[in-house]
Every structure is written in structure tokens, then in C-alpha cells.
XYZ file of C-alpha atoms in Angstrom:
630
model
C -17.370 -7.116 13.490
C -15.210 -4.135 14.492
C -12.150 -3.499 16.600
C -14.228 -3.357 19.774
C -15.725 -6.787 19.100
C -12.568 -8.679 18.209
C -11.187 -11.077 20.775
C -7.531 -10.187 21.423
C -4.996 -12.880 20.769
C -3.617 -14.522 23.937
C 0.033 -13.713 24.546
C 0.970 -17.390 24.262
C 0.343 -16.946 20.516
C 3.395 -15.144 19.215
C 2.693 -12.315 16.823
C 5.454 -9.740 16.274
C 7.412 -10.595 19.397
C 5.848 -7.962 21.641
C 4.116 -8.680 24.933
C 1.245 -8.100 25.231
C 0.246 -8.781 21.651
C -0.560 -5.599 19.706
C -4.250 -4.858 19.107
C -3.720 -4.927 15.326
C -2.457 -8.539 15.299
C -5.778 -9.833 13.961
C -7.051 -6.593 12.406
C -7.848 -5.827 8.749
C -7.084 -2.425 7.186
C -9.096 -0.776 4.401
C -7.434 1.883 2.241
C -9.507 4.816 1.019
C -8.420 7.065 -1.841
C -10.514 10.070 -0.781
C -10.834 11.837 -4.139
C -12.383 8.687 -5.629
C -14.464 7.323 -2.750
C -17.617 9.466 -2.313
C -18.475 12.977 -3.508
C -21.156 14.750 -1.458
C -21.052 18.283 -2.908
C -21.163 17.548 -6.636
C -17.746 18.972 -7.513
C -16.501 15.678 -8.990
C -14.072 14.924 -6.156
C -14.583 12.690 -3.141
C -14.541 14.341 0.267
C -14.369 13.661 3.999
C -18.124 13.941 4.466
C -18.449 11.257 1.802
C -16.237 8.899 3.793
C -18.245 9.582 6.936
C -21.458 8.822 5.047
C -20.114 5.368 4.125
C -18.864 4.290 7.553
C -21.775 1.913 8.070
C -20.816 0.091 4.862
C -17.260 -0.293 6.153
C -18.387 -1.393 9.604
C -20.647 -3.994 8.010
C -17.751 -5.231 5.884
C -15.914 -5.809 9.155
C -12.732 -3.793 8.708
C -10.972 -2.450 11.771
C -8.842 0.402 10.414
C -9.248 2.991 7.664
C -6.098 4.286 6.009
C -6.752 7.581 4.241
C -4.555 8.699 1.375
C -3.539 12.358 1.898
C -6.221 14.959 2.581
C -3.854 17.738 3.677
C -3.730 21.126 1.948
C -2.016 20.576 -1.390
C -1.710 21.925 -4.941
C -2.682 18.358 -5.991
C 0.197 17.965 -8.444
C 0.492 14.327 -7.334
C -3.057 13.993 -5.986
C -2.193 15.191 -2.502
C 1.149 13.465 -2.036
C 2.600 16.965 -2.459
C 1.716 18.596 0.850
C 1.675 22.371 1.301
C 0.389 22.411 4.891
C 0.490 19.349 7.127
C -1.880 20.833 9.692
C -4.789 21.788 7.487
C -7.271 19.963 5.245
C -7.401 20.784 1.555
C -10.703 22.514 0.668
C -11.116 19.839 -2.017
C -11.846 17.370 0.803
C -13.433 19.634 3.405
C -12.281 21.148 6.677
C -10.575 20.227 9.914
C -14.039 20.079 11.469
C -15.011 17.480 8.857
C -11.899 15.500 9.771
C -12.771 15.671 13.457
C -16.281 14.426 12.667
C -14.904 11.519 10.631
C -12.566 10.497 13.453
C -15.357 10.666 16.029
C -17.878 8.753 13.901
C -15.356 6.079 12.968
C -14.376 5.615 16.605
C -18.059 5.377 17.547
C -18.232 2.348 15.254
C -15.036 0.856 16.624
C -12.980 1.767 13.532
C -9.575 3.399 13.817
C -8.199 6.088 11.461
C -4.673 6.001 10.042
C -3.496 8.981 7.998
C -1.009 8.993 5.165
C 2.205 10.739 6.186
C 4.409 12.128 3.396
C 7.663 13.392 4.881
C 10.333 12.337 2.417
C 9.243 15.419 0.500
C 6.807 18.333 0.644
C 5.163 20.467 -2.007
C 7.296 23.233 -3.455
C 4.453 25.487 -2.260
C 5.042 24.558 1.382
C 6.182 27.502 3.522
C 9.325 25.585 4.480
C 10.425 25.264 0.878
C 9.555 28.822 -0.040
C 11.690 30.027 2.863
C 14.552 27.723 1.871
C 14.849 29.461 -1.505
C 16.633 32.224 0.412
C 20.149 30.943 1.289
C 20.224 33.253 4.329
C 16.958 31.948 5.806
C 17.000 29.475 8.756
C 15.236 26.998 6.423
C 17.994 27.194 3.797
C 19.284 23.702 4.613
C 15.877 22.022 4.971
C 16.071 20.593 1.425
C 18.796 19.123 -0.804
C 20.177 22.189 -2.600
C 23.227 21.923 -4.846
C 25.044 24.286 -7.250
C 25.295 23.641 -10.964
C 28.005 21.314 -12.175
C 31.263 23.314 -12.617
C 31.803 24.568 -16.136
C 28.089 24.574 -17.024
C 25.598 27.401 -17.225
C 23.054 26.941 -14.397
C 19.684 25.845 -15.706
C 21.000 24.409 -18.968
C 21.061 20.711 -19.949
C 23.991 18.911 -18.355
C 24.369 21.409 -15.525
C 22.463 19.216 -13.050
C 24.540 18.207 -9.982
C 24.483 14.535 -11.046
C 22.665 12.363 -13.590
C 19.931 11.051 -11.308
C 16.519 10.556 -12.882
C 13.167 11.140 -11.230
C 10.830 8.197 -10.698
C 8.231 10.324 -12.482
C 10.418 10.966 -15.522
C 13.127 13.471 -16.403
C 15.904 14.718 -14.164
C 15.687 14.442 -10.382
C 17.038 17.995 -10.176
C 15.164 21.259 -10.758
C 16.853 24.616 -11.142
C 15.483 27.468 -9.031
C 16.440 30.898 -10.461
C 15.665 32.689 -7.182
C 18.249 30.715 -5.225
C 20.499 30.038 -8.213
C 20.809 26.352 -7.316
C 19.176 23.001 -7.997
C 16.987 21.061 -5.568
C 16.563 17.285 -5.456
C 13.166 15.738 -6.158
C 12.981 11.972 -6.482
C 9.378 12.316 -7.665
C 7.646 15.331 -9.246
C 9.569 18.584 -9.631
C 6.922 19.987 -7.282
C 7.933 17.485 -4.583
C 11.336 18.580 -3.255
C 13.049 16.117 -0.907
C 13.391 17.178 2.714
C 16.897 17.060 4.169
C 16.530 14.666 7.086
C 20.173 15.211 8.014
C 19.007 18.519 9.498
C 17.741 18.012 13.102
C 15.377 20.988 12.727
C 13.564 19.192 9.902
C 13.085 16.100 12.016
C 11.870 18.152 14.991
C 9.256 19.899 12.849
C 8.038 16.551 11.475
C 7.745 14.986 14.933
C 5.861 17.998 16.288
C 3.390 17.733 13.433
C 2.895 14.002 13.995
C 2.219 14.557 17.693
C -0.301 17.269 16.781
C -2.309 14.788 14.717
C -2.141 12.003 17.293
C -3.287 14.432 19.970
C -6.200 15.285 17.669
C -7.335 11.672 17.812
C -5.978 9.724 14.853
C -4.639 6.236 15.479
C -1.420 6.119 13.480
C 0.283 6.726 10.182
C 0.995 5.012 6.896
C 4.356 6.542 5.984
C 4.880 7.239 2.294
C 8.308 6.169 0.889
C 9.688 6.468 4.414
C 12.711 4.338 3.519
C 13.994 7.057 1.151
C 14.662 9.651 3.855
C 18.351 8.767 4.444
C 20.622 9.528 1.484
C 24.111 8.148 1.053
C 26.816 10.811 0.930
C 30.589 10.770 1.119
C 32.552 12.115 4.082
C 32.241 15.633 2.655
C 28.464 15.452 2.305
C 28.513 15.014 -1.483
C 25.973 12.776 -3.186
C 27.123 10.084 -5.616
C 28.060 11.515 -9.010
C 28.452 15.094 -7.794
C 31.603 16.861 -8.878
C 34.379 15.714 -6.541
C 32.263 13.042 -4.848
C 34.089 10.010 -3.510
C 31.089 7.828 -4.478
C 30.626 6.904 -8.119
C 27.170 7.087 -9.630
C 25.517 4.231 -11.520
C 25.586 4.149 -15.349
C 23.001 6.126 -17.280
C 20.040 4.004 -18.447
C 18.002 3.898 -21.637
C 16.016 7.029 -20.738
C 19.167 9.115 -20.252
C 19.405 9.117 -16.456
C 20.953 7.067 -13.659
C 18.998 5.399 -10.860
C 19.087 7.147 -7.450
C 17.374 4.294 -5.620
C 20.485 2.383 -4.465
C 21.772 5.598 -2.852
C 18.483 6.852 -1.385
C 16.702 3.659 -0.275
C 17.494 2.254 3.176
C 20.319 4.723 3.655
C 22.945 4.720 6.409
C 20.846 6.603 8.978
C 17.503 4.897 8.248
C 17.338 2.954 11.521
C 18.533 5.951 13.501
C 15.838 8.224 12.075
C 13.024 5.714 12.586
C 14.104 4.951 16.144
C 14.271 8.655 16.932
C 10.788 9.135 15.454
C 9.467 6.332 17.649
C 10.992 7.856 20.776
C 9.764 11.370 20.026
C 6.241 10.482 18.865
C 5.106 7.006 19.874
C 7.062 5.758 22.885
C 4.684 7.238 25.480
C 1.523 6.314 23.572
C -0.494 3.148 23.009
C -3.162 2.064 20.557
C -1.454 3.352 17.421
C -0.374 1.617 14.210
C 2.609 2.523 12.039
C 3.204 1.064 8.599
C 5.913 2.236 6.260
C 6.009 2.154 2.473
C 9.410 0.571 1.976
C 10.918 0.721 -1.507
C 14.369 -0.831 -1.541
C 13.882 -2.818 1.676
C 14.607 -6.544 1.723
C 12.615 -9.114 3.669
C 15.577 -9.493 6.047
C 15.655 -5.763 6.755
C 11.918 -5.882 7.341
C 12.565 -8.210 10.268
C 14.892 -5.671 11.899
C 12.731 -2.600 11.306
C 9.529 -4.273 12.544
C 11.079 -6.073 15.512
C 9.452 -4.292 18.483
C 12.710 -4.553 20.408
C 14.253 -2.069 17.950
C 11.504 0.539 18.358
C 11.049 1.568 14.717
C 7.812 0.655 12.850
C 5.066 -1.942 13.304
C 5.077 -3.214 9.718
C 6.260 -2.395 6.205
C 4.925 -2.622 2.685
C 7.521 -4.553 0.676
C 7.370 -4.406 -3.114
C 9.261 -7.288 -4.647
C 6.023 -9.179 -5.314
C 4.507 -6.283 -7.289
C 7.715 -5.348 -9.106
C 8.839 -8.684 -10.539
C 6.205 -9.356 -13.218
C 7.584 -7.032 -15.879
C 10.374 -6.930 -18.448
C 12.701 -4.421 -16.821
C 10.162 -1.578 -16.498
C 6.574 -1.612 -15.251
C 5.296 -0.549 -18.673
C 6.284 -3.916 -20.163
C 4.182 -6.350 -18.094
C 4.710 -10.094 -18.077
C 2.291 -12.926 -17.178
C 2.317 -14.041 -13.561
C 5.100 -16.475 -12.685
C 3.382 -18.269 -9.800
C 6.467 -20.130 -8.485
C 8.258 -16.779 -8.479
C 5.433 -15.152 -6.526
C 5.498 -17.999 -4.004
C 9.247 -17.628 -3.520
C 8.817 -13.933 -2.770
C 5.964 -14.397 -0.299
C 7.879 -17.241 1.342
C 10.854 -14.922 1.855
C 8.541 -12.375 3.512
C 7.064 -14.993 5.829
C 10.376 -16.668 6.744
C 11.969 -13.346 7.654
C 9.434 -12.724 10.413
C 9.151 -16.258 11.781
C 10.714 -15.228 15.085
C 10.052 -11.495 15.352
C 8.605 -8.644 13.347
C 5.526 -8.518 11.148
C 4.478 -8.214 7.539
C 1.812 -6.191 5.731
C -0.179 -8.166 3.159
C -1.384 -6.468 -0.019
C -1.821 -6.937 -3.736
C -3.533 -3.631 -4.488
C -3.320 0.020 -3.504
C -3.548 3.461 -5.108
C -0.259 2.841 -6.969
C -1.068 -0.630 -8.322
C -3.456 -1.846 -11.030
C -6.494 -3.881 -10.034
C -5.300 -7.327 -8.999
C -8.175 -9.189 -10.661
C -7.070 -7.664 -13.980
C -3.392 -8.172 -13.249
C -3.216 -11.755 -11.964
C -6.807 -12.920 -12.350
C -9.169 -13.092 -15.314
C -11.756 -10.388 -15.919
C -12.707 -11.562 -19.419
C -16.105 -12.864 -18.252
C -18.266 -12.206 -15.213
C -17.898 -15.762 -13.912
C -14.115 -15.748 -14.268
C -13.830 -12.298 -12.695
C -15.753 -13.427 -9.614
C -13.900 -16.730 -9.333
C -10.426 -15.248 -9.771
C -11.119 -12.293 -7.448
C -12.107 -14.739 -4.707
C -9.116 -17.007 -5.379
C -6.625 -14.140 -5.164
C -8.253 -12.827 -1.992
C -8.152 -16.255 -0.361
C -4.489 -16.666 -1.238
C -3.509 -13.325 0.310
C -5.721 -13.265 3.406
C -4.675 -16.702 4.622
C -1.051 -15.574 4.969
C 0.361 -14.521 8.306
C 0.390 -10.734 8.703
C -2.016 -7.818 8.462
C -4.135 -7.687 5.280
C -4.811 -4.392 3.509
C -7.871 -4.085 1.268
C -7.870 -1.320 -1.329
C -11.250 0.307 -1.942
C -13.320 -1.619 -4.476
C -11.123 -4.694 -4.206
C -13.876 -6.249 -2.109
C -16.178 -5.864 -5.134
C -13.713 -7.266 -7.658
C -13.333 -3.904 -9.423
C -11.237 -4.112 -12.595
C -8.786 -1.985 -14.531
C -10.249 0.933 -16.479
C -8.659 -0.101 -19.803
C -8.450 3.454 -21.105
C -7.744 3.644 -24.842
C -6.495 7.221 -25.286
C -3.900 9.275 -23.465
C -6.325 12.087 -22.681
C -8.293 9.742 -20.410
C -5.350 9.480 -18.000
C -4.808 11.844 -15.089
C -1.817 10.258 -13.357
C 1.378 12.305 -13.423
C 3.588 9.210 -13.520
C 1.727 7.738 -16.499
C 1.691 10.940 -18.547
C 5.348 11.684 -17.844
C 6.349 8.106 -18.651
C 4.603 8.250 -22.032
C 6.291 11.538 -22.889
C 9.735 10.393 -21.844
C 9.680 6.841 -23.197
C 7.762 7.441 -26.424
C 8.336 11.054 -27.410
C 11.777 11.844 -25.976
C 13.894 8.692 -25.480
C 12.083 6.648 -28.174
C 12.570 3.411 -26.219
C 8.977 2.163 -26.503
C 6.416 2.376 -29.296
C 3.152 4.281 -28.783
C 1.183 1.031 -29.144
C 3.331 -0.840 -26.621
C 3.239 2.064 -24.176
C -0.534 2.418 -24.370
C -0.841 -1.309 -23.679
C 1.513 -0.879 -20.722
C -0.575 1.995 -19.345
C -3.792 0.014 -19.748
C -2.230 -2.813 -17.729
C -0.217 -0.918 -15.105
C -1.178 2.758 -14.816
C -1.978 3.927 -11.318
C -5.198 5.415 -12.702
C -6.585 1.877 -12.939
C -7.016 1.959 -9.162
C -8.227 5.550 -9.037
C -11.485 5.428 -10.963
C -14.472 6.232 -8.731
C -15.762 3.692 -6.234
C -18.623 1.744 -7.774
C -21.535 2.029 -5.340
C -24.441 1.401 -7.723
C -25.430 1.295 -11.388
C -26.464 4.945 -11.726
C -24.851 7.383 -14.148
C -21.766 8.078 -12.013
C -21.814 4.797 -10.067
C -23.198 6.495 -6.958
C -19.853 8.250 -6.466
C -21.646 11.522 -7.137
C -25.239 12.329 -7.944
C -26.440 11.314 -11.429
C -27.409 14.940 -12.094
C -24.269 16.455 -10.560
C -23.186 19.644 -12.386
C -19.599 18.366 -12.723
C -18.474 14.956 -13.926
C -16.054 12.966 -11.748
C -12.427 14.054 -11.936
C -11.618 10.783 -13.720
C -14.009 8.648 -15.749
C -16.140 6.013 -14.056
C -15.434 2.474 -15.263
C -18.283 1.578 -17.666
C -18.635 -1.854 -16.046
C -20.044 -0.216 -12.907
C -23.521 -1.102 -14.173
C -22.704 -4.745 -13.396
C -19.961 -4.443 -10.757
C -21.124 -2.363 -7.810
C -21.757 -2.557 -4.077
C -25.544 -2.394 -4.332
C -25.667 -5.410 -6.637
C -23.483 -7.456 -4.293
C -24.860 -6.370 -0.925
C -27.351 -9.217 -0.616
C -25.723 -11.786 -2.882
C -24.183 -14.581 -0.767
C -22.036 -15.686 -3.725
C -20.594 -12.245 -4.452
C -16.995 -11.114 -4.075
C -18.191 -8.726 -1.358
C -19.764 -11.534 0.667
C -16.570 -13.556 0.311
C -14.457 -10.691 1.685
C -16.768 -10.410 4.683
C -16.191 -14.089 5.405
C -12.409 -13.705 5.029
C -12.334 -10.784 7.456
C -14.497 -12.645 9.984
C -12.249 -15.696 9.686
C -9.198 -13.649 10.695
C -11.075 -12.188 13.637
C -12.367 -15.565 14.799
C -9.463 -17.919 14.105
C -6.167 -17.061 15.828
C -4.379 -19.536 13.548
C -5.243 -17.320 10.551
C -3.922 -14.183 12.170
C -0.748 -15.519 13.725
C -0.214 -19.234 13.167
C 3.019 -20.502 11.655
C 3.104 -20.521 7.843
C 4.641 -23.337 5.763
C 4.705 -23.383 1.953
C 3.889 -26.560 0.014
C 4.622 -27.454 -3.626
C 6.960 -24.524 -4.289
C 7.345 -25.247 -7.996
C 3.736 -26.010 -8.872
C 2.896 -23.555 -11.703
C -0.835 -23.391 -10.987
C -1.570 -24.191 -7.336
C -0.616 -22.116 -4.301
C -0.759 -24.297 -1.171
C 0.410 -23.801 2.409
C -0.375 -24.777 5.975
C -1.010 -22.660 9.055
C -0.542 -24.005 12.578
C -0.605 -22.959 16.226
C 1.438 -24.517 18.967
C -0.567 -26.480 21.521
C -0.313 -23.851 24.273
C -1.435 -21.062 21.955
C -4.314 -23.100 20.610
C -5.466 -24.092 24.104
C -5.329 -20.479 25.278
C -7.292 -19.305 22.234
C -10.000 -21.850 23.030
C -10.012 -20.742 26.671
C -10.260 -17.070 25.642
C -13.292 -17.774 23.483
C -14.858 -19.814 26.258
C -14.208 -17.079 28.826
C -15.924 -14.628 26.494
C -18.995 -16.854 26.555
C -18.651 -17.957 22.940
C -18.784 -21.729 23.232
C -19.275 -22.135 19.484
C -16.081 -20.174 18.768
C -14.195 -22.203 21.364
C -15.366 -25.462 19.805
C -14.520 -24.197 16.327
C -11.013 -22.914 17.094
C -8.653 -24.545 14.598
C -5.132 -25.662 15.434
C -3.942 -26.428 11.902
C -5.196 -25.436 8.447
C -4.472 -26.333 4.838
C -5.000 -23.635 2.212
C -5.113 -24.684 -1.443
C -5.806 -22.250 -4.306
C -5.695 -22.841 -8.046
C -4.485 -19.505 -9.422
C -4.985 -20.423 -13.054
C -7.720 -20.755 -15.610
C -7.059 -24.463 -16.069
C -7.878 -27.497 -13.943
C -4.998 -28.603 -11.733
C -4.046 -31.615 -9.649
C -4.013 -31.269 -5.900
C -0.304 -31.091 -4.969
C 1.202 -34.302 -3.627
C 2.244 -32.516 -0.417
C -1.378 -31.596 0.228
C -2.602 -35.088 -0.630
C -0.128 -36.536 1.879
C -1.543 -34.346 4.638
C -5.055 -35.590 3.899
C -4.264 -39.279 3.241
C -6.532 -41.752 5.059
C -8.445 -38.826 6.461
C -11.979 -38.251 5.223
C -12.766 -34.572 4.800
C -16.400 -33.574 4.950
C -18.028 -30.170 4.618
C -17.800 -29.537 8.367
C -14.033 -29.226 8.046
C -14.139 -26.645 5.242
C -13.669 -23.234 6.840
C -14.095 -21.220 3.643
C -14.204 -21.953 -0.087
C -14.391 -19.879 -3.263
C -17.349 -22.036 -4.330
C -19.569 -24.265 -2.230
C -18.240 -26.384 0.617
C -19.596 -29.448 -1.189
C -17.557 -28.577 -4.297
C -14.465 -28.325 -2.105
C -15.077 -31.797 -0.671
C -15.594 -33.179 -4.185
C -12.329 -31.618 -5.353
C -10.462 -33.108 -2.403
C -11.903 -36.544 -3.076
C -10.999 -36.343 -6.771
C -7.613 -34.734 -6.155
C -8.451 -32.181 -8.830
C -9.105 -28.427 -8.599
C -11.330 -26.515 -10.994
C -9.999 -23.254 -12.484
C -9.680 -20.565 -9.789
C -10.953 -22.934 -7.104
C -9.660 -22.535 -3.584
C -10.546 -23.567 -0.048
C -9.290 -23.845 3.510
C -9.743 -27.087 5.447
C -9.066 -27.990 9.037
C -6.337 -30.619 9.450
């Protein structure tokens, strides 16, 4: 099922508060990391032609939107998130003609294309930045340039304008001898931050966005878009600068202070996003905008995604993927399920009346969820826990995002030596934490990388059991840019394609359920058994008018079976542990004196009969989950 085949939700079913309901209200998005998806020319890197060659697989899966990580021209310091030319394709991935072909072929299959947009920063090789190195050039104020701290020799330790650290390790300031000043980079030193205070910067960004939309893409995923507004004092000084009226935070264990509280959700954030909407999207329809939102609370998500405010359609919030560690991501902790439920509940409550949420557990920056919160120690447990985690996420209210390979239950790579890693963040973190600051042992850090490195999500897509997993030809002259996970011989798309009990088949059913059941896409969400340490349970419900209109819509479309099967209220129960667990009392109360047979089971991680047996016994097997009609 594709975008063209989905039945739109009737306006009596409230989604994000807009009227009519947006087309994406019951859509599913699939993220592609192009360099790791499909290589067609044997150079070891995925490419645009490779994505086009796999569109039938994606259409069969049922997804409605493809989000592409960056394919723009780039030095690839941060795998394309350092853009040197926004209006050209990097030769690594192909050409603009290849991009046009991908857009056309995707649209022919009813699939929309969303591009990654990285405008908090550019590459230091971008023409804008190169021009800004001349203080007399019109681009001189397009980035955050600052002189050395008074009394210090420029370019020497301690001369940085303040003590901010980069998220990728080291100082957030880099000295440029040509200009004789420092520039701010919250990420790599090759990713200087754009100065969004400058109207010319914003105009150039909006023009570029319009150029891509005119070319036929369907929207943008906006990288760290909530970092574009920095907090300054009345004289334009950043916190901690010499003479600034705003004090910086204390220096941490690695020798730097944290810029996030001063750069995330800054004072002009709403103004900039509203201006972007007016200049790019206000006269268009059919697009989707989703922002990566570090530092944004659930409450702020409501404001930013409220259509009345004209900012963004949805945001990626990060509290749920940041809380399971001991201070830093490299010291992971076991999943605290009640804590996870509290976080998801805060997301859902914030958009009860208006706004929308993006649902995800994996992406190119996160480890594989089945290795993180599931159990990949055996094949049976991997399959069971991958299905359980998928069921938990996809039955929430919002728009689900599937990261490539997640639908196969792909696992972490579990690299054992540093030279196997390619990720800039991981390599820099090891150097800074182990070799420079001495705050973590080599053994502990390697364990942290194995659990949380971004490279865990970036190993090649596992298409089949051949030498390079079908990502590139078995006899390709160049090996893939990063090693293929050895378990691809057992975990791959070809092995699961015709297996009705596979993770892949389960994802197809989840996607179809969202398309077919309005209550899954937009029904009210109510958490049960908040403090249960093993079971995640909640209900979904539609008001009577919305349910009646959904039934009428299906009937009008000639689908009598869909009309008869339209659910008004659902109970979702998932055991997210490797131990048996009692059915929560709240769930039992909803089912009391009410026989549940297999006809009322909409989807289950095992068989429908097993779900009925579990309900009758009041006991869930490890990683068992199901959805029943109430």
C-alpha cells in the first residue's frame, strides 16, 4: 500500500489540529542512509541509482515517504552532514539527473521523497564560508566569528572566545589564521555554524529550499534545526565571552563547558521557523517538515507543531534515547521501562489537543534498537524482541519512522577494535575521553562504543547472504566503506521475504494497520500500568463521530470489509522483557466478563491463538505483545 492507496482520515478525526487533515496523518516514513543502502558501481558506497533499484522493495513494504540522509556535494567529514554545495549531488552518490530519476520513480510508485536539510552549519569548504574568511567580504558575518580572548596569543590553548566544547569532542572554536579569528562549530571543526541572525543567511537558505521543492521533492527533515538561534547579551556577546553579561556554565570532566543550554531553542527559534514557513511553504501543499530537535521539551513541541503557529509539522524529540546512560552516552544503562513510559506519555499528552509527534527508536545516530532494548543473544529472542519493540512504537499516536534494516531486525555491529570504526563522533570521543581527559578506561570506552556508536546503524543494508550482503557485488573491486555485519548470512531481506513469521512480515502488517485503522493513526492514547517494570500497556480510542465517519469513508470507497473492521477502541499490551509477566490489572479490568477470541486480535507478535491463551491465563510470555479490539 502506498500514499496513493491510503484512505485519508475524515476531518472529524482530529490529528494535528489542521483542517483538512494533513496527508501524512496516517503515513509511515522510511529513512535511508544512502552510503549504506545499495552500491551499484562497485566503489563501496551506496548511491542514488541503488535507492532507485530498491523502490519496489520499499513499495511492497508499504511505506509512504523516503527520508534521505544528505546526498549533497560534501567533503564527507561527517558523512555528508557537512555540505559544500546545497544545489548539487556529491559524485559519491551520483548526479542531479540521478536524483531527478529517483524522485520521478518514487512518485510513480506513490512514494514521496524528503531530503535532509542541514542549515545550522555548512562545510568549511562551502563557498559562503571561504568568502567569510575575508572580513571585508559581504559574507564576513555569515558565520560566528570571534577574536581571541584578550591577553592570549591567537591560536594557542586558552585563547578561545569561551570554554564551549564541541559535541564531537574538543573545543567548539577553531582558529583561522587567514582571518585571524575563531569560528564557532558545535560539531566538527569542518562544520562552522551559520549566523542565522544575519537576514542574508536566511534568505539564501530559503531560496535553496524553494529550489529543491520546485525540483519535485516533498519536504525536508531538518538537521539540528533547534540550534540555529543562539543566546547573546544585549551587545551580541555569547555566554562566557570576555565582557559578556551572560555567565557560562562550569567546565565539565572533559575540560569544556556545555553550549547546549545557550544554543538549543534560542530566543528567536519560533521567529526563524515561522519566517521559513512563510517564505518556503505557505503557498505550497503536499509537503512534510520534520525537525531534529535537541533541547526541545514535549511542551515546546506542542507549540512548534501546532499548525496555527506555522512552524513545522513534527519534531524528533530525544529524551527517550538520551536517558538510558550514566551521564554520557558511552556509559549505557539497562532500560528503565517505567522511565521510558513516562517520557512517551509526556510526548503524547503534550499533543492531545494540537500538534503532532514523530515516533522513532532508531536512526543513523542511534544504535540498533533490538540490541539496545531487546535481546539479540539468540535468533528466537532477536525476532521476538524486534517485533515487541516495533509493536510498542507503532501503536502510539503520531508518525512512525523506520530506519533502514530495522524492518529486518538488524543488530549492532559489535566491533572489537577501534580501527573498525568510521564515525567521527566515536573516534573523537575515544581520543578525548581515554587518551586526553583520562575519564574512562579503554575497556569501558570500547564497551560503550560497541553499545552506542553511530556506526552500529551504518553498516551496509543486509539484502542477502552473499559476500557483501547484496549491498555491493560479491566480486566488487572495493570492499564496502564500513564492514558488513557478519550475521548478514542469517539476517537479510531475501531470507525474510517469504517468511510469514519474520520481522519483515510483521512490519508490513504494522504499516498496513496504520493505513487501515484510523484509531491507530490518530485515536486518543491513554497509558495503563505506569509503574509496571515489564509490561507496556495502553489504549487507543476514537470518538463516536470520528469512528462513524471512518466507517462511512471506507464504505464510500467500496471497501465493505474495511468498514466492518474499523475499530473504535484498542488495547495494546507488550511484554518488553525476557521474563514472563502478569497482564496488568488495568488491562484485566478492561477485559473482565468479556470473552476475547482470535477475531478480536488485530495483530500479535506470535499467533493470534497464543494471544487469546495469554489473555485467558492473564500471563504474557517473554517479548509477547498483541493488540485487541475492545
